[in-house]
């Protein structure tokens, strides 16, 4: 309840919340069983934790999302078991401390059951208390430094001079012990740190620290080399080829048919044919299409799936890598990506709500009953993390902004994307999109975003603005996407120039009727290619 002012002096939102709690205390006659002191000192906080622990109580943090969760560590240090939200930092804290239960904060019954389970099961309560006290030292400064250095040692250097150890190629196939750890919190500032010796004042200390990190790195390489299957490293398949590229070209060209998309793909391939053949350039296809649709078209047009290092499909709901281990199934599905984007995903409840919404969009002027429903579910294309709908008449469908607002009113968060010239609607998790998938690749594989070039049209699906601006480079293919309906962007109340820095050195445009030479010229202006 915090330190607060008098109720009449509080903000209307805070006062309303406090009054609602007081009314519930009165309704359930909880007088004498609930304490909410108006003021408390910082020095009194340890006593509050201790009181709860002595009375065999539980510490609960039911936040919708918790970036880290320092209070959980404080509670554990006082021997107090926890019930915490499963969204955010508590997941990592629980993995280390194992001192309580994680719950969905939106599921009231789940929260109540967890609290009752801990206070009713004395053995479980004692086990959680003991685990917390025994493992709390793992959050000390010393342990933090050890963990940080071990992760540095297990990762491939991301820029010259990061570590002076270029003797072995094996470091490309070494993986951090927990690749999901850095994905739990998208705001983790440690992602931007670069290891440097500049702050070490002594040459002797600098040498010792560098040698220690190199030693740990070699130890991890040895462990990786020992895990072999038929003479090959078992972990090798875990690493997509994009880790070895000098540049990554992301083709995110939108349109109303797949044929136009691949005409532009072939132009881009031809423009960098030499670089493509020698492996210095890799390709990622980012599209609203399903993987099966892409695969079918690749095969029918004589293109090899291995021409691409990765496929961002269903508007960013699914991520695949290419694999040479199976001709029948040349794609590897990234399960970690779904764990990354599933925050507040509505699942089946969201799908049913969307189906009801779709059935309400009716063309009253339709010639017959078959034409009355403007929006219909596309079950053949839908996946667990992408609900797809067909649109018969884009002009009769409200803007994406209105549909998002409608879902949020019902406590359903999602990312609504109008695509394929308004003929399709993809509904995906709120943390998913094609541009967010690129950020995930940066987080998981260390892909250097400054080495990424994104090819887009002058307009596109309602998520294409996410590709404009940033540390990556962009090539805008003039004339591409012009056929896309303005209805897709009817909710835009700002000029596109507000999100497209026209004076940026990282963005270039081709001429209207561009060819292979124009694409190569644009890449030269960006400094990606020579000549």
PDB file of N, CA and C in Angstrom, residues 175 179-180 183 235-245 248 250 282-286 291-292 294-295 298 304-313 316-341 434 436-447:
ATOM      1  N   UNK A 175      28.107 -22.015 -27.170  1.00  0.00           N
ATOM      2  CA  UNK A 175      26.831 -21.368 -26.873  1.00  0.00           C
ATOM      3  C   UNK A 175      26.754 -21.061 -25.386  1.00  0.00           C
ATOM      4  N   UNK A 179      20.681 -19.838 -23.208  1.00  0.00           N
ATOM      5  CA  UNK A 179      20.396 -18.835 -24.220  1.00  0.00           C
ATOM      6  C   UNK A 179      19.125 -18.054 -23.954  1.00  0.00           C
ATOM      7  N   UNK A 180      18.263 -18.579 -23.118  1.00  0.00           N
ATOM      8  CA  UNK A 180      17.022 -17.871 -22.848  1.00  0.00           C
ATOM      9  C   UNK A 180      17.157 -16.803 -21.781  1.00  0.00           C
ATOM     10  N   UNK A 183      16.892 -13.237 -22.777  1.00  0.00           N
ATOM     11  CA  UNK A 183      15.661 -12.892 -23.473  1.00  0.00           C
ATOM     12  C   UNK A 183      14.537 -12.578 -22.506  1.00  0.00           C
ATOM     13  N   UNK A 235      26.126 -29.870 -31.244  1.00  0.00           N
ATOM     14  CA  UNK A 235      25.581 -28.530 -31.096  1.00  0.00           C
ATOM     15  C   UNK A 235      25.637 -27.716 -32.384  1.00  0.00           C
ATOM     16  N   UNK A 236      26.330 -28.230 -33.393  1.00  0.00           N
ATOM     17  CA  UNK A 236      26.558 -27.429 -34.573  1.00  0.00           C
ATOM     18  C   UNK A 236      25.255 -26.995 -35.227  1.00  0.00           C
ATOM     19  N   UNK A 237      24.256 -27.904 -35.217  1.00  0.00           N
ATOM     20  CA  UNK A 237      22.992 -27.588 -35.864  1.00  0.00           C
ATOM     21  C   UNK A 237      22.232 -26.484 -35.156  1.00  0.00           C
ATOM     22  N   UNK A 238      22.616 -26.182 -33.904  1.00  0.00           N
ATOM     23  CA  UNK A 238      21.914 -25.160 -33.161  1.00  0.00           C
ATOM     24  C   UNK A 238      22.218 -23.755 -33.685  1.00  0.00           C
ATOM     25  N   UNK A 239      23.303 -23.624 -34.425  1.00  0.00           N
ATOM     26  CA  UNK A 239      23.753 -22.308 -34.813  1.00  0.00           C
ATOM     27  C   UNK A 239      23.473 -22.060 -36.286  1.00  0.00           C
ATOM     28  N   UNK A 240      22.610 -21.103 -36.616  1.00  0.00           N
ATOM     29  CA  UNK A 240      22.331 -20.818 -38.018  1.00  0.00           C
ATOM     30  C   UNK A 240      23.522 -20.172 -38.703  1.00  0.00           C
ATOM     31  N   UNK A 241      23.537 -20.276 -40.021  1.00  0.00           N
ATOM     32  CA  UNK A 241      24.671 -19.775 -40.791  1.00  0.00           C
ATOM     33  C   UNK A 241      24.819 -18.264 -40.692  1.00  0.00           C
ATOM     34  N   UNK A 242      23.772 -17.555 -40.277  1.00  0.00           N
ATOM     35  CA  UNK A 242      23.848 -16.095 -40.234  1.00  0.00           C
ATOM     36  C   UNK A 242      24.931 -15.590 -39.290  1.00  0.00           C
ATOM     37  N   UNK A 243      25.398 -16.451 -38.371  1.00  0.00           N
ATOM     38  CA  UNK A 243      26.483 -16.052 -37.469  1.00  0.00           C
ATOM     39  C   UNK A 243      27.799 -15.852 -38.210  1.00  0.00           C
ATOM     40  N   UNK A 244      27.926 -16.460 -39.397  1.00  0.00           N
ATOM     41  CA  UNK A 244      29.200 -16.405 -40.112  1.00  0.00           C
ATOM     42  C   UNK A 244      29.229 -15.340 -41.206  1.00  0.00           C
ATOM     43  N   UNK A 245      28.142 -14.637 -41.411  1.00  0.00           N
ATOM     44  CA  UNK A 245      28.055 -13.687 -42.518  1.00  0.00           C
ATOM     45  C   UNK A 245      28.661 -12.328 -42.183  1.00  0.00           C
ATOM     46  N   UNK A 248      23.941  -9.292 -43.461  1.00  0.00           N
ATOM     47  CA  UNK A 248      22.676  -9.999 -43.570  1.00  0.00           C
ATOM     48  C   UNK A 248      21.688  -9.105 -44.323  1.00  0.00           C
ATOM     49  N   UNK A 250      17.895  -8.555 -45.281  1.00  0.00           N
ATOM     50  CA  UNK A 250      16.537  -8.931 -44.901  1.00  0.00           C
ATOM     51  C   UNK A 250      15.582  -8.443 -45.983  1.00  0.00           C
ATOM     52  N   UNK A 282      24.352 -13.208 -46.225  1.00  0.00           N
ATOM     53  CA  UNK A 282      23.268 -14.134 -45.945  1.00  0.00           C
ATOM     54  C   UNK A 282      21.931 -13.439 -46.122  1.00  0.00           C
ATOM     55  N   UNK A 283      20.866 -14.210 -46.224  1.00  0.00           N
ATOM     56  CA  UNK A 283      19.550 -13.643 -46.490  1.00  0.00           C
ATOM     57  C   UNK A 283      18.514 -14.150 -45.492  1.00  0.00           C
ATOM     58  N   UNK A 284      17.620 -13.235 -45.117  1.00  0.00           N
ATOM     59  CA  UNK A 284      16.466 -13.570 -44.287  1.00  0.00           C
ATOM     60  C   UNK A 284      15.229 -13.069 -45.021  1.00  0.00           C
ATOM     61  N   UNK A 285      14.225 -13.906 -45.119  1.00  0.00           N
ATOM     62  CA  UNK A 285      12.965 -13.509 -45.726  1.00  0.00           C
ATOM     63  C   UNK A 285      11.957 -13.220 -44.625  1.00  0.00           C
ATOM     64  N   UNK A 286      11.431 -11.987 -44.583  1.00  0.00           N
ATOM     65  CA  UNK A 286      10.459 -11.582 -43.562  1.00  0.00           C
ATOM     66  C   UNK A 286       9.140 -11.279 -44.258  1.00  0.00           C
ATOM     67  N   UNK A 291       5.024 -20.688 -43.636  1.00  0.00           N
ATOM     68  CA  UNK A 291       6.208 -21.405 -44.105  1.00  0.00           C
ATOM     69  C   UNK A 291       5.876 -22.372 -45.234  1.00  0.00           C
ATOM     70  N   UNK A 292       4.728 -23.042 -45.143  1.00  0.00           N
ATOM     71  CA  UNK A 292       4.347 -23.998 -46.184  1.00  0.00           C
ATOM     72  C   UNK A 292       4.154 -23.307 -47.526  1.00  0.00           C
ATOM     73  N   UNK A 294       5.649 -20.513 -48.513  1.00  0.00           N
ATOM     74  CA  UNK A 294       6.974 -20.118 -48.997  1.00  0.00           C
ATOM     75  C   UNK A 294       7.710 -21.309 -49.585  1.00  0.00           C
ATOM     76  N   UNK A 295       7.683 -22.420 -48.859  1.00  0.00           N
ATOM     77  CA  UNK A 295       8.396 -23.615 -49.318  1.00  0.00           C
ATOM     78  C   UNK A 295       7.858 -24.076 -50.668  1.00  0.00           C
ATOM     79  N   UNK A 298       9.050 -21.732 -53.401  1.00  0.00           N
ATOM     80  CA  UNK A 298      10.492 -21.906 -53.656  1.00  0.00           C
ATOM     81  C   UNK A 298      10.733 -23.106 -54.555  1.00  0.00           C
ATOM     82  N   UNK A 304      16.317 -22.653 -54.083  1.00  0.00           N
ATOM     83  CA  UNK A 304      16.755 -23.553 -53.022  1.00  0.00           C
ATOM     84  C   UNK A 304      16.465 -22.925 -51.658  1.00  0.00           C
ATOM     85  N   UNK A 305      15.790 -23.629 -50.747  1.00  0.00           N
ATOM     86  CA  UNK A 305      15.557 -23.061 -49.410  1.00  0.00           C
ATOM     87  C   UNK A 305      16.839 -22.618 -48.712  1.00  0.00           C
ATOM     88  N   UNK A 306      17.954 -23.279 -49.013  1.00  0.00           N
ATOM     89  CA  UNK A 306      19.218 -22.940 -48.364  1.00  0.00           C
ATOM     90  C   UNK A 306      19.778 -21.598 -48.829  1.00  0.00           C
ATOM     91  N   UNK A 307      19.119 -20.971 -49.818  1.00  0.00           N
ATOM     92  CA  UNK A 307      19.531 -19.616 -50.209  1.00  0.00           C
ATOM     93  C   UNK A 307      19.271 -18.630 -49.086  1.00  0.00           C
ATOM     94  N   UNK A 308      18.393 -19.012 -48.152  1.00  0.00           N
ATOM     95  CA  UNK A 308      18.072 -18.152 -47.005  1.00  0.00           C
ATOM     96  C   UNK A 308      18.604 -18.783 -45.720  1.00  0.00           C
ATOM     97  N   UNK A 309      19.104 -17.939 -44.827  1.00  0.00           N
ATOM     98  CA  UNK A 309      19.562 -18.417 -43.523  1.00  0.00           C
ATOM     99  C   UNK A 309      18.402 -18.560 -42.544  1.00  0.00           C
ATOM    100  N   UNK A 310      17.380 -17.724 -42.717  1.00  0.00           N
ATOM    101  CA  UNK A 310      16.242 -17.763 -41.793  1.00  0.00           C
ATOM    102  C   UNK A 310      14.999 -17.243 -42.496  1.00  0.00           C
ATOM    103  N   UNK A 311      13.842 -17.638 -41.958  1.00  0.00           N
ATOM    104  CA  UNK A 311      12.551 -17.196 -42.481  1.00  0.00           C
ATOM    105  C   UNK A 311      11.717 -16.667 -41.313  1.00  0.00           C
ATOM    106  N   UNK A 312      11.327 -15.402 -41.394  1.00  0.00           N
ATOM    107  CA  UNK A 312      10.407 -14.817 -40.420  1.00  0.00           C
ATOM    108  C   UNK A 312       9.024 -14.873 -41.057  1.00  0.00           C
ATOM    109  N   UNK A 313       8.169 -15.749 -40.547  1.00  0.00           N
ATOM    110  CA  UNK A 313       6.888 -16.039 -41.195  1.00  0.00           C
ATOM    111  C   UNK A 313       5.702 -15.526 -40.381  1.00  0.00           C
ATOM    112  N   UNK A 316       5.851 -12.405 -38.345  1.00  0.00           N
ATOM    113  CA  UNK A 316       6.734 -12.383 -37.178  1.00  0.00           C
ATOM    114  C   UNK A 316       6.296 -13.300 -36.066  1.00  0.00           C
ATOM    115  N   UNK A 317       5.313 -14.154 -36.307  1.00  0.00           N
ATOM    116  CA  UNK A 317       4.844 -15.082 -35.270  1.00  0.00           C
ATOM    117  C   UNK A 317       5.683 -16.350 -35.225  1.00  0.00           C
ATOM    118  N   UNK A 318       6.347 -16.687 -36.319  1.00  0.00           N
ATOM    119  CA  UNK A 318       7.150 -17.909 -36.379  1.00  0.00           C
ATOM    120  C   UNK A 318       8.517 -17.614 -36.985  1.00  0.00           C
ATOM    121  N   UNK A 319       9.507 -18.386 -36.543  1.00  0.00           N
ATOM    122  CA  UNK A 319      10.874 -18.204 -37.010  1.00  0.00           C
ATOM    123  C   UNK A 319      11.485 -19.560 -37.337  1.00  0.00           C
ATOM    124  N   UNK A 320      12.033 -19.673 -38.537  1.00  0.00           N
ATOM    125  CA  UNK A 320      12.651 -20.916 -38.992  1.00  0.00           C
ATOM    126  C   UNK A 320      14.076 -20.634 -39.464  1.00  0.00           C
ATOM    127  N   UNK A 321      14.935 -21.662 -39.354  1.00  0.00           N
ATOM    128  CA  UNK A 321      16.265 -21.633 -39.950  1.00  0.00           C
ATOM    129  C   UNK A 321      16.351 -22.762 -40.976  1.00  0.00           C
ATOM    130  N   UNK A 322      17.238 -22.610 -41.935  1.00  0.00           N
ATOM    131  CA  UNK A 322      17.426 -23.687 -42.899  1.00  0.00           C
ATOM    132  C   UNK A 322      18.376 -24.730 -42.333  1.00  0.00           C
ATOM    133  N   UNK A 323      18.191 -25.972 -42.762  1.00  0.00           N
ATOM    134  CA  UNK A 323      19.013 -27.075 -42.281  1.00  0.00           C
ATOM    135  C   UNK A 323      19.329 -28.002 -43.441  1.00  0.00           C
ATOM    136  N   UNK A 324      20.551 -28.511 -43.464  1.00  0.00           N
ATOM    137  CA  UNK A 324      20.973 -29.441 -44.523  1.00  0.00           C
ATOM    138  C   UNK A 324      20.897 -30.891 -44.060  1.00  0.00           C
ATOM    139  N   UNK A 325      20.358 -31.121 -42.867  1.00  0.00           N
ATOM    140  CA  UNK A 325      20.350 -32.468 -42.289  1.00  0.00           C
ATOM    141  C   UNK A 325      19.191 -33.324 -42.786  1.00  0.00           C
ATOM    142  N   UNK A 326      18.179 -32.692 -43.388  1.00  0.00           N
ATOM    143  CA  UNK A 326      17.017 -33.470 -43.851  1.00  0.00           C
ATOM    144  C   UNK A 326      16.475 -32.852 -45.130  1.00  0.00           C
ATOM    145  N   UNK A 327      16.434 -33.657 -46.199  1.00  0.00           N
ATOM    146  CA  UNK A 327      15.883 -33.164 -47.453  1.00  0.00           C
ATOM    147  C   UNK A 327      14.361 -33.041 -47.375  1.00  0.00           C
ATOM    148  N   UNK A 328      13.726 -33.930 -46.607  1.00  0.00           N
ATOM    149  CA  UNK A 328      12.273 -33.899 -46.475  1.00  0.00           C
ATOM    150  C   UNK A 328      11.808 -32.674 -45.694  1.00  0.00           C
ATOM    151  N   UNK A 329      12.578 -32.288 -44.696  1.00  0.00           N
ATOM    152  CA  UNK A 329      12.223 -31.131 -43.877  1.00  0.00           C
ATOM    153  C   UNK A 329      13.445 -30.233 -43.726  1.00  0.00           C
ATOM    154  N   UNK A 330      13.647 -29.323 -44.689  1.00  0.00           N
ATOM    155  CA  UNK A 330      14.877 -28.513 -44.688  1.00  0.00           C
ATOM    156  C   UNK A 330      14.838 -27.332 -43.741  1.00  0.00           C
ATOM    157  N   UNK A 331      13.869 -27.281 -42.823  1.00  0.00           N
ATOM    158  CA  UNK A 331      13.732 -26.138 -41.933  1.00  0.00           C
ATOM    159  C   UNK A 331      13.783 -26.562 -40.465  1.00  0.00           C
ATOM    160  N   UNK A 332      14.401 -25.717 -39.653  1.00  0.00           N
ATOM    161  CA  UNK A 332      14.472 -25.933 -38.210  1.00  0.00           C
ATOM    162  C   UNK A 332      13.622 -24.860 -37.542  1.00  0.00           C
ATOM    163  N   UNK A 333      12.707 -25.283 -36.692  1.00  0.00           N
ATOM    164  CA  UNK A 333      11.769 -24.384 -36.028  1.00  0.00           C
ATOM    165  C   UNK A 333      12.381 -23.893 -34.715  1.00  0.00           C
ATOM    166  N   UNK A 334      12.296 -22.587 -34.439  1.00  0.00           N
ATOM    167  CA  UNK A 334      12.875 -22.006 -33.219  1.00  0.00           C
ATOM    168  C   UNK A 334      11.818 -21.971 -32.108  1.00  0.00           C
ATOM    169  N   UNK A 335      11.897 -22.952 -31.201  1.00  0.00           N
ATOM    170  CA  UNK A 335      10.940 -23.021 -30.097  1.00  0.00           C
ATOM    171  C   UNK A 335      11.189 -21.925 -29.063  1.00  0.00           C
ATOM    172  N   UNK A 336      12.462 -21.524 -28.901  1.00  0.00           N
ATOM    173  CA  UNK A 336      12.781 -20.476 -27.937  1.00  0.00           C
ATOM    174  C   UNK A 336      12.062 -19.173 -28.296  1.00  0.00           C
ATOM    175  N   UNK A 337      11.870 -18.951 -29.591  1.00  0.00           N
ATOM    176  CA  UNK A 337      11.236 -17.711 -30.024  1.00  0.00           C
ATOM    177  C   UNK A 337       9.811 -17.608 -29.478  1.00  0.00           C
ATOM    178  N   UNK A 338       9.082 -18.717 -29.466  1.00  0.00           N
ATOM    179  CA  UNK A 338       7.723 -18.690 -28.931  1.00  0.00           C
ATOM    180  C   UNK A 338       7.725 -18.407 -27.434  1.00  0.00           C
ATOM    181  N   UNK A 339       8.697 -18.944 -26.720  1.00  0.00           N
ATOM    182  CA  UNK A 339       8.807 -18.642 -25.293  1.00  0.00           C
ATOM    183  C   UNK A 339       9.052 -17.149 -25.087  1.00  0.00           C
ATOM    184  N   UNK A 340       9.723 -16.556 -26.063  1.00  0.00           N
ATOM    185  CA  UNK A 340      10.070 -15.139 -25.995  1.00  0.00           C
ATOM    186  C   UNK A 340       8.868 -14.233 -26.240  1.00  0.00           C
ATOM    187  N   UNK A 341       7.930 -14.646 -27.124  1.00  0.00           N
ATOM    188  CA  UNK A 341       6.839 -13.762 -27.521  1.00  0.00           C
ATOM    189  C   UNK A 341       5.503 -14.088 -26.865  1.00  0.00           C
ATOM    190  N   UNK A 434       7.722  -8.582 -37.405  1.00  0.00           N
ATOM    191  CA  UNK A 434       8.900  -8.930 -38.196  1.00  0.00           C
ATOM    192  C   UNK A 434      10.140  -8.189 -37.699  1.00  0.00           C
ATOM    193  N   UNK A 436      10.635  -7.048 -34.614  1.00  0.00           N
ATOM    194  CA  UNK A 436      11.007  -7.577 -33.311  1.00  0.00           C
ATOM    195  C   UNK A 436      11.721  -8.924 -33.448  1.00  0.00           C
ATOM    196  N   UNK A 437      11.391  -9.673 -34.487  1.00  0.00           N
ATOM    197  CA  UNK A 437      12.078 -10.943 -34.724  1.00  0.00           C
ATOM    198  C   UNK A 437      13.559 -10.700 -35.032  1.00  0.00           C
ATOM    199  N   UNK A 438      13.863  -9.601 -35.713  1.00  0.00           N
ATOM    200  CA  UNK A 438      15.267  -9.266 -35.968  1.00  0.00           C
ATOM    201  C   UNK A 438      15.986  -8.952 -34.665  1.00  0.00           C
ATOM    202  N   UNK A 439      15.297  -8.270 -33.762  1.00  0.00           N
ATOM    203  CA  UNK A 439      15.922  -7.953 -32.472  1.00  0.00           C
ATOM    204  C   UNK A 439      16.179  -9.231 -31.678  1.00  0.00           C
ATOM    205  N   UNK A 440      15.264 -10.186 -31.815  1.00  0.00           N
ATOM    206  CA  UNK A 440      15.463 -11.485 -31.165  1.00  0.00           C
ATOM    207  C   UNK A 440      16.709 -12.174 -31.717  1.00  0.00           C
ATOM    208  N   UNK A 441      16.901 -12.133 -33.022  1.00  0.00           N
ATOM    209  CA  UNK A 441      18.096 -12.745 -33.626  1.00  0.00           C
ATOM    210  C   UNK A 441      19.360 -12.078 -33.113  1.00  0.00           C
ATOM    211  N   UNK A 442      19.289 -10.771 -32.909  1.00  0.00           N
ATOM    212  CA  UNK A 442      20.430 -10.053 -32.315  1.00  0.00           C
ATOM    213  C   UNK A 442      20.684 -10.542 -30.895  1.00  0.00           C
ATOM    214  N   UNK A 443      19.625 -10.715 -30.119  1.00  0.00           N
ATOM    215  CA  UNK A 443      19.769 -11.148 -28.735  1.00  0.00           C
ATOM    216  C   UNK A 443      20.296 -12.576 -28.635  1.00  0.00           C
ATOM    217  N   UNK A 444      19.753 -13.461 -29.451  1.00  0.00           N
ATOM    218  CA  UNK A 444      20.105 -14.872 -29.303  1.00  0.00           C
ATOM    219  C   UNK A 444      21.432 -15.230 -29.958  1.00  0.00           C
ATOM    220  N   UNK A 445      21.668 -14.673 -31.143  1.00  0.00           N
ATOM    221  CA  UNK A 445      22.845 -15.102 -31.901  1.00  0.00           C
ATOM    222  C   UNK A 445      23.918 -14.033 -32.011  1.00  0.00           C
ATOM    223  N   UNK A 446      23.695 -12.872 -31.430  1.00  0.00           N
ATOM    224  CA  UNK A 446      24.719 -11.833 -31.511  1.00  0.00           C
ATOM    225  C   UNK A 446      24.829 -11.232 -32.896  1.00  0.00           C
ATOM    226  N   UNK A 447      23.760 -11.277 -33.680  1.00  0.00           N
ATOM    227  CA  UNK A 447      23.787 -10.707 -35.024  1.00  0.00           C
ATOM    228  C   UNK A 447      23.980  -9.200 -34.941  1.00  0.00           C
TER     229      UNK A 447
END
